[in-house]
Coordinates of C-alpha atoms in Angstrom, one line a residue:
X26 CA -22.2 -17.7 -77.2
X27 CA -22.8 -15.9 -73.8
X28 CA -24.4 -12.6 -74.4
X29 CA -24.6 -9.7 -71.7
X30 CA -27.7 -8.1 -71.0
X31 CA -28.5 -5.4 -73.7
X32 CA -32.1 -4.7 -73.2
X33 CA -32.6 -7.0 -76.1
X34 CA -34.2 -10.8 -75.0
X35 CA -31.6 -13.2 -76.0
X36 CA -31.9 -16.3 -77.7
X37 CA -32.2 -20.1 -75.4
X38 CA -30.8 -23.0 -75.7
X39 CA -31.9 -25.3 -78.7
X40 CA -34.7 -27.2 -77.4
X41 CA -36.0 -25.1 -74.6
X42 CA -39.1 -23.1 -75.0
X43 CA -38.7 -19.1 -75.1
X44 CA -39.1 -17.3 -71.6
X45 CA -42.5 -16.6 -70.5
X46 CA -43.1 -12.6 -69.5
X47 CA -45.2 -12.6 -66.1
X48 CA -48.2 -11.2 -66.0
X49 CA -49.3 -7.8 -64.8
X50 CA -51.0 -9.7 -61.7
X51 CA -47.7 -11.9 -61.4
X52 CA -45.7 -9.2 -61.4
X53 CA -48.0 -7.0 -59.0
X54 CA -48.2 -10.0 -56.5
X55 CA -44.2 -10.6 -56.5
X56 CA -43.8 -6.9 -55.7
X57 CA -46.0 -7.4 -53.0
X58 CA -44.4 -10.2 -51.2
X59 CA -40.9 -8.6 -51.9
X60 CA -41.7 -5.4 -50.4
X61 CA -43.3 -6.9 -47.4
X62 CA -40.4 -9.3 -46.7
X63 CA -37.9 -6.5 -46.9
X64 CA -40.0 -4.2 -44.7
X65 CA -39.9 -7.0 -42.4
X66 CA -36.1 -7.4 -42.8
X67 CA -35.5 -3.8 -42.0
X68 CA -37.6 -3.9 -39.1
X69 CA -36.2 -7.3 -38.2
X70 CA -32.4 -5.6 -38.4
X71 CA -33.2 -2.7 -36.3
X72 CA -34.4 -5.3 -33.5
X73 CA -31.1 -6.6 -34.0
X74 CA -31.8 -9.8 -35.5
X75 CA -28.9 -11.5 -36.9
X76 CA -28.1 -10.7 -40.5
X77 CA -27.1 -14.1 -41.7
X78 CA -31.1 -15.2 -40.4
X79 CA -32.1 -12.3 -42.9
X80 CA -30.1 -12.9 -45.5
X81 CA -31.1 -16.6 -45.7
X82 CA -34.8 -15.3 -45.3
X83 CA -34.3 -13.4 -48.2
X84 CA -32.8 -15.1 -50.6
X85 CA -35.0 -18.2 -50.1
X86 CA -37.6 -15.8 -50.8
X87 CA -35.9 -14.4 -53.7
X88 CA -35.0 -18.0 -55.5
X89 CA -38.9 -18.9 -54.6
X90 CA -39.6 -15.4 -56.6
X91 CA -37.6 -16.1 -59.2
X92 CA -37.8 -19.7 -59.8
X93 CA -34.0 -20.0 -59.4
X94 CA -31.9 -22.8 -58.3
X95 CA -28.7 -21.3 -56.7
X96 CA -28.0 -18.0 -55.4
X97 CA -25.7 -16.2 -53.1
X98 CA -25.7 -12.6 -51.0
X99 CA -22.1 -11.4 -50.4
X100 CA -20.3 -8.5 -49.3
X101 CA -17.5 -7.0 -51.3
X102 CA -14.2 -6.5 -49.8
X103 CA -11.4 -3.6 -51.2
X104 CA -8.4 -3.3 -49.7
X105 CA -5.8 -1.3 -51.2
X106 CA -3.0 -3.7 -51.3
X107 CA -4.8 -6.6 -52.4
X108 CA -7.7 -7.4 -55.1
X109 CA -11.2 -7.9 -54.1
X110 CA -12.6 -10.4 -52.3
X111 CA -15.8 -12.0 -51.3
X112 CA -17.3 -12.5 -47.9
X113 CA -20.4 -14.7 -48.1
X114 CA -23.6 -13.9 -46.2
X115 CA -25.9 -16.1 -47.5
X116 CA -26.2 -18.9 -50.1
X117 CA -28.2 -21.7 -51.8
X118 CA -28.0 -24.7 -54.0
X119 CA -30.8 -26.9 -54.2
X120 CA -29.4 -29.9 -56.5
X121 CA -26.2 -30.9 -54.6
X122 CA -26.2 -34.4 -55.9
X123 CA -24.9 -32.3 -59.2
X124 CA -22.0 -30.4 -57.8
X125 CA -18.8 -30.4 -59.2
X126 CA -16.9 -29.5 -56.4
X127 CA -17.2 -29.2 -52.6
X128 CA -18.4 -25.6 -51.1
X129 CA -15.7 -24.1 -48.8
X130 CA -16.5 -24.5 -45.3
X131 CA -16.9 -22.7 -42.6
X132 CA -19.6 -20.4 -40.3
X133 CA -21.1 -17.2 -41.6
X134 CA -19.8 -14.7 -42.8
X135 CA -17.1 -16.9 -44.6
X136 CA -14.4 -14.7 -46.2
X137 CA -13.5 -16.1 -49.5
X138 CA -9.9 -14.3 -49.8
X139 CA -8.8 -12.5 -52.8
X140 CA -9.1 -14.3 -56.4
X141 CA -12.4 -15.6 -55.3
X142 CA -13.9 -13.2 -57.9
X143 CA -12.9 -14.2 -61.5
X144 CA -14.7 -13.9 -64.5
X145 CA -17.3 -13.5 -65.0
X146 CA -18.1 -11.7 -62.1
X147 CA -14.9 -9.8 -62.1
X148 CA -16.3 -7.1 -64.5
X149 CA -19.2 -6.2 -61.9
X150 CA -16.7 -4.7 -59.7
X151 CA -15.1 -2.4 -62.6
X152 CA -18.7 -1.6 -64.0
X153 CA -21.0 -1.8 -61.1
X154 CA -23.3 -2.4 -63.7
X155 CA -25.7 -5.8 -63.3
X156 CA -24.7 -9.2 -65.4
X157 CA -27.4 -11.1 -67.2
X158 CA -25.9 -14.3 -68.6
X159 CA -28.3 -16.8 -70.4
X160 CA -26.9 -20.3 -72.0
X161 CA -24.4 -20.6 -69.9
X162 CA -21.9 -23.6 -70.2
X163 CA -22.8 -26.5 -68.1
X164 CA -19.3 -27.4 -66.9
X165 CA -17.1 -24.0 -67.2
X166 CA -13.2 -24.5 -67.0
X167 CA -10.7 -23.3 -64.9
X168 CA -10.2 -23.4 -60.9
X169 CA -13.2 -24.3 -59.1
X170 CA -14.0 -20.6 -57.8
X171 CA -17.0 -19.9 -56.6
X172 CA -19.3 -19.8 -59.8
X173 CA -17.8 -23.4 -60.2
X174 CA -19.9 -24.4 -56.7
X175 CA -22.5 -25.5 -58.6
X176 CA -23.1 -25.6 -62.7
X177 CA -24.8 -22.3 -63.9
X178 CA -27.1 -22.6 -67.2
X179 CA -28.3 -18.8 -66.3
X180 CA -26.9 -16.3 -64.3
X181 CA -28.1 -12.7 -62.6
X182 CA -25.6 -10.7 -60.6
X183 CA -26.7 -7.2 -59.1
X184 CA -24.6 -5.0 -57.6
X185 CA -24.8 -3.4 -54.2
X186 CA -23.7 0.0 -55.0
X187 CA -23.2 2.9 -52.0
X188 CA -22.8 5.7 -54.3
X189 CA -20.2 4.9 -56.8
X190 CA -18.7 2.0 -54.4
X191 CA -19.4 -1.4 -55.0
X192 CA -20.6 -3.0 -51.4
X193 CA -22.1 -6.2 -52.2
X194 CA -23.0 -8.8 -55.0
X195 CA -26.9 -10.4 -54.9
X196 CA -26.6 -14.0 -58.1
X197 CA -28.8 -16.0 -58.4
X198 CA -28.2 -18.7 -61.4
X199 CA -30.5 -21.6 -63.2
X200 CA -33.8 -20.2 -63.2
X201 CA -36.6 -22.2 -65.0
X202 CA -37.0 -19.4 -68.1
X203 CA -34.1 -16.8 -69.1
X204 CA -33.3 -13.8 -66.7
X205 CA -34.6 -10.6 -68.3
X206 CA -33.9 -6.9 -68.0
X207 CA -37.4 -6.8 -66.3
X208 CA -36.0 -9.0 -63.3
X209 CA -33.0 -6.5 -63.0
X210 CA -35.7 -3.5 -62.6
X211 CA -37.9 -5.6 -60.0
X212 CA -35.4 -6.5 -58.0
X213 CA -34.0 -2.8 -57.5
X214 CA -35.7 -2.6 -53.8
X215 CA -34.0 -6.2 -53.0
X216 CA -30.6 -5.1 -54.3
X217 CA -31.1 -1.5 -52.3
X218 CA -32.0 -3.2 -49.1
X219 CA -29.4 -5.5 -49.2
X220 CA -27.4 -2.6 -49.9
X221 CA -28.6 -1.0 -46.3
X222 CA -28.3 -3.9 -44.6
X223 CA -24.7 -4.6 -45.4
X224 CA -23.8 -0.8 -44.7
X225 CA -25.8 -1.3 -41.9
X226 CA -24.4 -4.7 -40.7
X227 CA -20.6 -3.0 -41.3
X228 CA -21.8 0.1 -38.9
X229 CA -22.7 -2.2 -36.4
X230 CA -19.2 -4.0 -36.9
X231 CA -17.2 -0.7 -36.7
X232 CA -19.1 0.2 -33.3
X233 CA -18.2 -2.9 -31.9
X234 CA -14.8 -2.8 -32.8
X235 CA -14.9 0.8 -31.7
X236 CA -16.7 -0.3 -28.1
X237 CA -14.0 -2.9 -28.2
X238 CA -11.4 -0.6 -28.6
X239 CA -13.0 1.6 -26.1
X240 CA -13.3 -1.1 -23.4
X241 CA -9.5 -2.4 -23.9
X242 CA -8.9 1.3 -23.5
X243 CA -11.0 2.2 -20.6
X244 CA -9.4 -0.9 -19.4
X245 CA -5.8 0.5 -19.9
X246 CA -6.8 3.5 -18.4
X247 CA -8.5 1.8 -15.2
X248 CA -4.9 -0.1 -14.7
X249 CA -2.9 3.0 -15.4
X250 CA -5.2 4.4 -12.8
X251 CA -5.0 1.3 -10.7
X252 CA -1.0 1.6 -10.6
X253 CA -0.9 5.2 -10.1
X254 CA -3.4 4.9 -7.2
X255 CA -1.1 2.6 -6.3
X256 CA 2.4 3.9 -7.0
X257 CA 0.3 7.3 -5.3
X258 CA -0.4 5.2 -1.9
X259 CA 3.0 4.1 -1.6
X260 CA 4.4 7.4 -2.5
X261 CA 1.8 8.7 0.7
X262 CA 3.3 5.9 2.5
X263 CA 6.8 6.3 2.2
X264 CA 6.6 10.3 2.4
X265 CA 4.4 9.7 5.9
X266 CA 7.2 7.3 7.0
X267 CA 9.7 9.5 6.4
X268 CA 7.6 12.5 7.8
X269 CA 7.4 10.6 10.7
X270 CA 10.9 10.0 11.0
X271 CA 11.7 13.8 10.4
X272 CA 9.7 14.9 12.9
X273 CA 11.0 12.2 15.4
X274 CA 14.2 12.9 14.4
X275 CA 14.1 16.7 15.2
X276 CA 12.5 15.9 18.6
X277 CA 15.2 13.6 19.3
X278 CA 17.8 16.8 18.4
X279 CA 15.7 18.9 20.1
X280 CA 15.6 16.9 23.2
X281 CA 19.4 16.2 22.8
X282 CA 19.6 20.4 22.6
X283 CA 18.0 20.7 25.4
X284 CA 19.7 18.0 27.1
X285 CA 22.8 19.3 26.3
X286 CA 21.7 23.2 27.5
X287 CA 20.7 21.5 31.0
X288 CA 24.4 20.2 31.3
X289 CA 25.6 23.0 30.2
X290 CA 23.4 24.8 33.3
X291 CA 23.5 21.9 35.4
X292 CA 27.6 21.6 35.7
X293 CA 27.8 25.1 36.5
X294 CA 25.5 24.3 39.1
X295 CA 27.4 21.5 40.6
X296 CA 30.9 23.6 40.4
X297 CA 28.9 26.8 42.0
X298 CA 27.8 23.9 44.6
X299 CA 30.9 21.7 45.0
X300 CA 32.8 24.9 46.2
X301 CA 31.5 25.7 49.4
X302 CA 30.3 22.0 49.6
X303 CA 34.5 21.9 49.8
X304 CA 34.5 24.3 52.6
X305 CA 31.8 22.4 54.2
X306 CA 33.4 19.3 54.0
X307 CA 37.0 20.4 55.4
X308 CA 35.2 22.5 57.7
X309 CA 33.7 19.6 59.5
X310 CA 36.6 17.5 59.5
X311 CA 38.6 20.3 60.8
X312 CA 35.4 21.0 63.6
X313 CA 35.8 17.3 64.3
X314 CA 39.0 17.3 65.0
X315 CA 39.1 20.5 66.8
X316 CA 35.8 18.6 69.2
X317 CA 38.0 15.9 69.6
X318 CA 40.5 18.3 71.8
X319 CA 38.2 19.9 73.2
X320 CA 36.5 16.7 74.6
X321 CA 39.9 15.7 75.8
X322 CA 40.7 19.0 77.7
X323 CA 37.5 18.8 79.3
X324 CA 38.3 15.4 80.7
X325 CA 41.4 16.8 82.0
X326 CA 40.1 19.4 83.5
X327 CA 37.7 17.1 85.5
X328 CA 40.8 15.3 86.8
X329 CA 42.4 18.0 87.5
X330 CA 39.3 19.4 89.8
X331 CA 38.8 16.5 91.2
X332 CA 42.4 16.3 92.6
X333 CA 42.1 19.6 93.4
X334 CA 39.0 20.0 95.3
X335 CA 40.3 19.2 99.0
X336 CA 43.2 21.5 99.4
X337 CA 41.1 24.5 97.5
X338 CA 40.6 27.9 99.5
X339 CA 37.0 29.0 100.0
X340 CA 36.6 31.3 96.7
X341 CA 38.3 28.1 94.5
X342 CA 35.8 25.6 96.3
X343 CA 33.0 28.0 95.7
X344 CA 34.3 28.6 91.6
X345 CA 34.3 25.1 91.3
X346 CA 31.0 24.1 92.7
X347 CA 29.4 26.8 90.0
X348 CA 31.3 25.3 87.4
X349 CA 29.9 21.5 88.2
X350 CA 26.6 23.1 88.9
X351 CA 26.6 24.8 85.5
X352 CA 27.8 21.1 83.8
X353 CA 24.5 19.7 85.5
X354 CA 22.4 22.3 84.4
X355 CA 23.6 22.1 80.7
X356 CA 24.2 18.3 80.6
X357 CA 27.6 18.3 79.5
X358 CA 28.2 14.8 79.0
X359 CA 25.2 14.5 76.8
X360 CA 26.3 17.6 74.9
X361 CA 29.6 16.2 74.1
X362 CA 28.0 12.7 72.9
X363 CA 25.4 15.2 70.6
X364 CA 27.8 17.1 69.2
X365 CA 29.9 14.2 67.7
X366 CA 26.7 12.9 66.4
X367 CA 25.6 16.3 65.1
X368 CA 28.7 16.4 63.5
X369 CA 28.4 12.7 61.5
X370 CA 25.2 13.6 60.2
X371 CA 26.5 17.1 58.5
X372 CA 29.2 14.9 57.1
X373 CA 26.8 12.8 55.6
X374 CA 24.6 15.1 54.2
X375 CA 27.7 16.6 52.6
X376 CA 28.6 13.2 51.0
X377 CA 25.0 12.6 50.0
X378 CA 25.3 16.2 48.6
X379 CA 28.6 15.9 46.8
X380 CA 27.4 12.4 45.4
X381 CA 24.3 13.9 44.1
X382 CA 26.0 16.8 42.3
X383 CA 28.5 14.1 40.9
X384 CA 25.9 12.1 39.4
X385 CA 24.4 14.5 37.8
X386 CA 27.6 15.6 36.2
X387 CA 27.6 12.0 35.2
X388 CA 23.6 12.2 34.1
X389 CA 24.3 15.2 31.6
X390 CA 27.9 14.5 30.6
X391 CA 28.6 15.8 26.8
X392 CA 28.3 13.1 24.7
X393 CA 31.1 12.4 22.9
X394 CA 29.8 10.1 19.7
X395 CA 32.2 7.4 20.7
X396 CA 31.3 4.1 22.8
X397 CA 32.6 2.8 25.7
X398 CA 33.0 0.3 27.5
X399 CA 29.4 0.8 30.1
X400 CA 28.9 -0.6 33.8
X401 CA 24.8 -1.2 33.6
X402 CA 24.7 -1.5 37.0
X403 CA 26.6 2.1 37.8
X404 CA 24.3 3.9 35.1
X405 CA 21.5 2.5 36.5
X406 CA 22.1 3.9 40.1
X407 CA 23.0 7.4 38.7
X408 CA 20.1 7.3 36.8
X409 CA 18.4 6.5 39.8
X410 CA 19.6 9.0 42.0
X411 CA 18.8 11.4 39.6
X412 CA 15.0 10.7 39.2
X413 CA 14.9 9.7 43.0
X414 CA 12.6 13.4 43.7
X415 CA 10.0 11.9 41.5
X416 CA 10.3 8.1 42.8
X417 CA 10.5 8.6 46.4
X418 CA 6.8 9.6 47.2
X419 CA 5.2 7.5 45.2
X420 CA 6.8 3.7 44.5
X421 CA 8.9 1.9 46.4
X422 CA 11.9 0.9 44.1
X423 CA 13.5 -2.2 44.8
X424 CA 16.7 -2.9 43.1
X425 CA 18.3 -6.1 42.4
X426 CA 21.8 -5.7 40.5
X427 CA 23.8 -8.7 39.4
X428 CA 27.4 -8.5 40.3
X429 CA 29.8 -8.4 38.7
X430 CA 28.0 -7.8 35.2
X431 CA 30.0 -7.4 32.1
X432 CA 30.6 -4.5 30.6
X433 CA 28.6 -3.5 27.3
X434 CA 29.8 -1.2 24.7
X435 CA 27.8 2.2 24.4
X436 CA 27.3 5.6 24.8
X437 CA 26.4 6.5 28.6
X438 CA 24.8 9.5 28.4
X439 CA 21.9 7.6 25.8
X440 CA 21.7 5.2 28.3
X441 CA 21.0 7.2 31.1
X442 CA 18.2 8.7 28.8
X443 CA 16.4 5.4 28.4
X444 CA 16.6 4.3 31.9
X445 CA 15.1 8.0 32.7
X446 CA 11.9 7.5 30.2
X447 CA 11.7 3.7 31.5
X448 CA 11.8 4.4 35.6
X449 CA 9.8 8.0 34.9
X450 CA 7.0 6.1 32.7
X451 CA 6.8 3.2 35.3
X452 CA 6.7 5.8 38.5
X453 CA 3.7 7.5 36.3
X454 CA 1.6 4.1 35.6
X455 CA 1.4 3.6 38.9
X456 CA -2.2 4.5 40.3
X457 CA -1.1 6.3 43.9
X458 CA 1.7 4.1 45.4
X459 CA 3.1 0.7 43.9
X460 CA 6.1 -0.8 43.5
X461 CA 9.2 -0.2 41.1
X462 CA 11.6 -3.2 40.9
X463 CA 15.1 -2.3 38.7
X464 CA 17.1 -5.7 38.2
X465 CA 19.8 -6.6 35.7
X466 CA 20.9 -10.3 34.2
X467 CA 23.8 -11.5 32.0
X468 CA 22.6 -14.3 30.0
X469 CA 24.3 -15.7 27.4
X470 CA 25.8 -13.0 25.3
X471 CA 23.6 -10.3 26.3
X472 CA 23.3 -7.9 29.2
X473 CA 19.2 -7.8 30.5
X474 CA 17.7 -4.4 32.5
X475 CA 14.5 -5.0 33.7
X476 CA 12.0 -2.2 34.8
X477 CA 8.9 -3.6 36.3
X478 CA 5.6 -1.8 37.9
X479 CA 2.8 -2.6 39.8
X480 CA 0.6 0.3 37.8
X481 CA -2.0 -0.2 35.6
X482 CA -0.8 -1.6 33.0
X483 CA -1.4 -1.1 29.1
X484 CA -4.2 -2.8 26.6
X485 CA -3.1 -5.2 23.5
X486 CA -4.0 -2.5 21.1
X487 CA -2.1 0.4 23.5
X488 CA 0.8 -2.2 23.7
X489 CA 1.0 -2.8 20.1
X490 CA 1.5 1.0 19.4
X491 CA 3.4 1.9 22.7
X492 CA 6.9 2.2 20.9
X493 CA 4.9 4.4 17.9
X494 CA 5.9 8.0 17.2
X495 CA 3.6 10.7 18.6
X496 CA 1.4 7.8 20.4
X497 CA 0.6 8.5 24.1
X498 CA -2.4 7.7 26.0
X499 CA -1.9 11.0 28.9
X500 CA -3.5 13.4 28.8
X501 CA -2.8 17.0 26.0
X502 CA 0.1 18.3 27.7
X503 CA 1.3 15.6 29.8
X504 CA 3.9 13.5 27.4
X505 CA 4.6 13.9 23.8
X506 CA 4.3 10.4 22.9
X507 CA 8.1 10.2 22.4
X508 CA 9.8 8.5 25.1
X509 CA 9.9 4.9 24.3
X510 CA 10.0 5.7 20.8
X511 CA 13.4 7.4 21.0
X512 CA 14.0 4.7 23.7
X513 CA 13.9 2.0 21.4
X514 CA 16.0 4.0 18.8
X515 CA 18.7 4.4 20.9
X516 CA 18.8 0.6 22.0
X517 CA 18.5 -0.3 18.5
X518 CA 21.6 1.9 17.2
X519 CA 23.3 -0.3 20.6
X520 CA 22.7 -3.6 18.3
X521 CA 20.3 -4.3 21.3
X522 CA 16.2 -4.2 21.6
X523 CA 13.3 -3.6 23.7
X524 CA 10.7 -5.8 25.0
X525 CA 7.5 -5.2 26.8
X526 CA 5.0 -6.9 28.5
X527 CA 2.0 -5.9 30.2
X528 CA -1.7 -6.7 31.0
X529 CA -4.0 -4.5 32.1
X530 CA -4.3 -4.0 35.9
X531 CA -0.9 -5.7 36.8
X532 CA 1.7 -3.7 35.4
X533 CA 4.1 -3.8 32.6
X534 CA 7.6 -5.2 32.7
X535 CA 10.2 -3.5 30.1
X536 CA 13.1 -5.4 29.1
X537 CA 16.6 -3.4 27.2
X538 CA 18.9 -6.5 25.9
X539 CA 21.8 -5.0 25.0
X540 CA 25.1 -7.1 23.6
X541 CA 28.0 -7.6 25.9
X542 CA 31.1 -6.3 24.7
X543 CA 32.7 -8.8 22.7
X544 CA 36.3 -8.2 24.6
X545 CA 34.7 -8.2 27.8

């Protein structure tokens, strides 16, 4: 019958000789060599030597020690919800031609699961007292747990206690002689280092998981950050775009304020002109008409003197000599010719005056936010006219206008403004004098205006920002870096677009496509 350990030496098997107590110098030299090898081991663990190496180190040492077969270090695993179970660090059986059943396998540590601890090594967790079993049966019954890996005559199980908490089990089974209470108290520094190591082992588990934890964390954080630095750029992006756009926009009203203000000053300008440009005009044509009697009496009169002349008394002849010696003197004939060419001229100028003031009616007409049917061509001389002040010294502008051309649907007054920023920004590329050409095309379902130069022309990297808000390469003061900007708005709410060419040193060539009008 199985007996406990009671501090009382219990009887062997029949047949086998009573267990020999070591001797003092036994004892003195197995204390020796365990507490060097755990010293080791400590030292060994805090290097951070793996703690299955140690634990096999260890318990070969401690079977050698003990003359022991079989033996196994494992760590002792509560969990609320489930019984305990084992998790194997370490084991040992030398005969395994005599095994009864197949060890589980698997690497180390190998969790056993729960019901792996069964009787009798159940009552060590309850008691956390050690178990000293001598005579034990040969071939136990029940299900091959882990006692039944290999057949256990003797049997020592300490307990790895952390206060009042089980950690760990140290058994060790089929010694040559009996276990005795004696190995229990010798092995105390074994059991307690164990002990540390498996508390010490499960701290080093816990900060992994906890630098695991902190990685996957610090990784979470670093893509939350990664998004919001880059939800926070496309935010930036979006609010520049649209910041842009603002502040485009509210040049574009300011310039269409101001552009509206200069029609408002310019038509009262051209109606405080075109009246006495009216008397003018109907003043010549009356003065012309009023010459042309006064040329014809004059002719009459001639006749008339010359009929006259031989019957005339002496103070007639003599009045009529003066008078042909006055028409000498002043030239009449040529002063008659003059005057009728004097008089063309004025009516000219008064026609180049009247057409000037009606263009620029035209120019800054109130836009009414409806299209219309546009002539390209006619737009493009009033526009022309217009601007001629700041063309005319500079560029020769040579203009080639397909006729007829077919009518586009838009708004004039936008159109004029684009023609303005294109001839103005040509006229100002050029270096002194150059030459402006102004030509329009119909092909296929679209209407072409092109505005060429012979300036200086523009860079890739200038060309590739030349329709940018707020981008201008004159000089502070000169340009506000919104002309072809708005330009290109404009054309673009026309369904049409803008196209520019240039190379540096011959010019740039800007061409609007705008769509006919489709009942045109």
């Amino acid at each position: 019958m199985n007996k406990a350990a009671s501090g009382r030496r219990t009887e062997t098997a029949p047949g086998r000789p009573r267990s020999r107590t070591p001797t003092a110098q036994q004892a003195l030299d197995m204390s020796h060599r365990l507490l060097e090898a755990l010293s080791e081991a400590h030292l060994d663990f805090a290097r951070g030597e793996n703690l299955q190496r140690l634990f096999d180190r260890l318990l070969g040492l401690l079977l050698d020690l003990t003359q022991s077969e079989s033996g196994f270090i494992a760590e002792v695993i509560h969990s609320p919800e489930a019984p305990a179970s084992l998790r194997l660090h370490a084991f040992a059986h030398l005969p395994w031609a005599q095994v009864a059943h197949e060890p589980r396998e698997g690497p180390l540590p190998l969790d056993l699961g729960p019901g792996a601890v069964s009787e009798p090594l159940a009552p060590l967790l309850t008691t956390g007292e050690p178990l000293l079993l001598n005579a034990q049966q040969a071939a136990p019954h029940g299900e091959p747990l882990l006692l039944h890996l290999f057949p256990a005559r003797t049997l020592l199980a300490l307990p790895c206690k952390s206060g009042d908490d089980v950690v760990g089990m140290v058994v060790i089974a089929n010694t040559t002689d009996d276990y005795t209470p004696e190995h229990i108290e010798r092995l105390h520094p074994f059991v307690t280092t164990c002990c540390s190591l498996l508390l010490g082992w499960r701290g080093e588990q816990r900060r992994h998981r906890d630098e695991a934890l902190l990685r996957r964390q610090e990784e979470e954080l670093q893509s939350h950050r990664d998004q919001l630095e880059v939800l926070v750029n496309q935010r930036t992006e979006s609010l520049l775009y649209t910041t842009v756009a603002l502040e485009e926009r509210q040049a574009q009203l300011l310039h269409a304020e101001r552009m509206a203000l200069l029609g408002q000053l310019v038509a009262g300008i051209a109606h405080e002109i075109n009246n006495p440009l009216g008397y003018i005009t109907s003043n010549l044509a009356t003065l012309t008409q009023y010459l042309a009697v006064f040329t014809e009496l004059i002719a009459r009169y001639r006749e008339l003197a010359e009929a006259a002349s031989p019957g005339l008394s002496p103070p007639q002849a003599e009045l009529l000599s003066r008078i042909r010696a006055y028409q000498e003197q002043e030239d009449l004939d040529y002063l008659l010719g003059d005057v009728n060419d004097l008089l063309q001229d004025s009516r000219e100028g008064a026609n180049r005056v009247a057409d000037i003031v009606r263009s620029l009616k035209a120019f800054v007409r109130e836009d009414s936010g409806l299209q219309e049917l546009v002539d390209v061509n006619r737009e493009l001389a009033t526009t022309l006219k217009v601007v001629w002040n700041q063309l005319k010294y500079r560029s020769e502008v040579r203009c080639d206008y397909q006729q007829p051309i077919p009518p586009i649907l838009g708004r004039p007054a936008q159109l004029n403004q684009v023609f303005t920023h294109l001839l103005l920004n040509a006229v100002q590329a050029l270096p002194e004098q150059g030459i402006i050409e102004v030509s329009t095309r119909h092909e296929g379902d679209e209407v072409l205006v092109r505005i060429s130069d012979t300036g200086h022309g523009m860079t890739p990297e200038v060309l590739a920002q030349a329709f940018t808000p707020f981008f201008t390469t004159k000089a502070p003061g000169k340009g506000a870096g919104l002309g072809l900007s708005i330009s290109a708005d404009i054309i673009a709410r026309h369904m049409g677009r803008i196209e520019a060419q240039s190379q540096p040193g011959r010019g740039s060539t800007f061409t609007v496509r705008l769509p006919i009008a489709r009942d045109a």
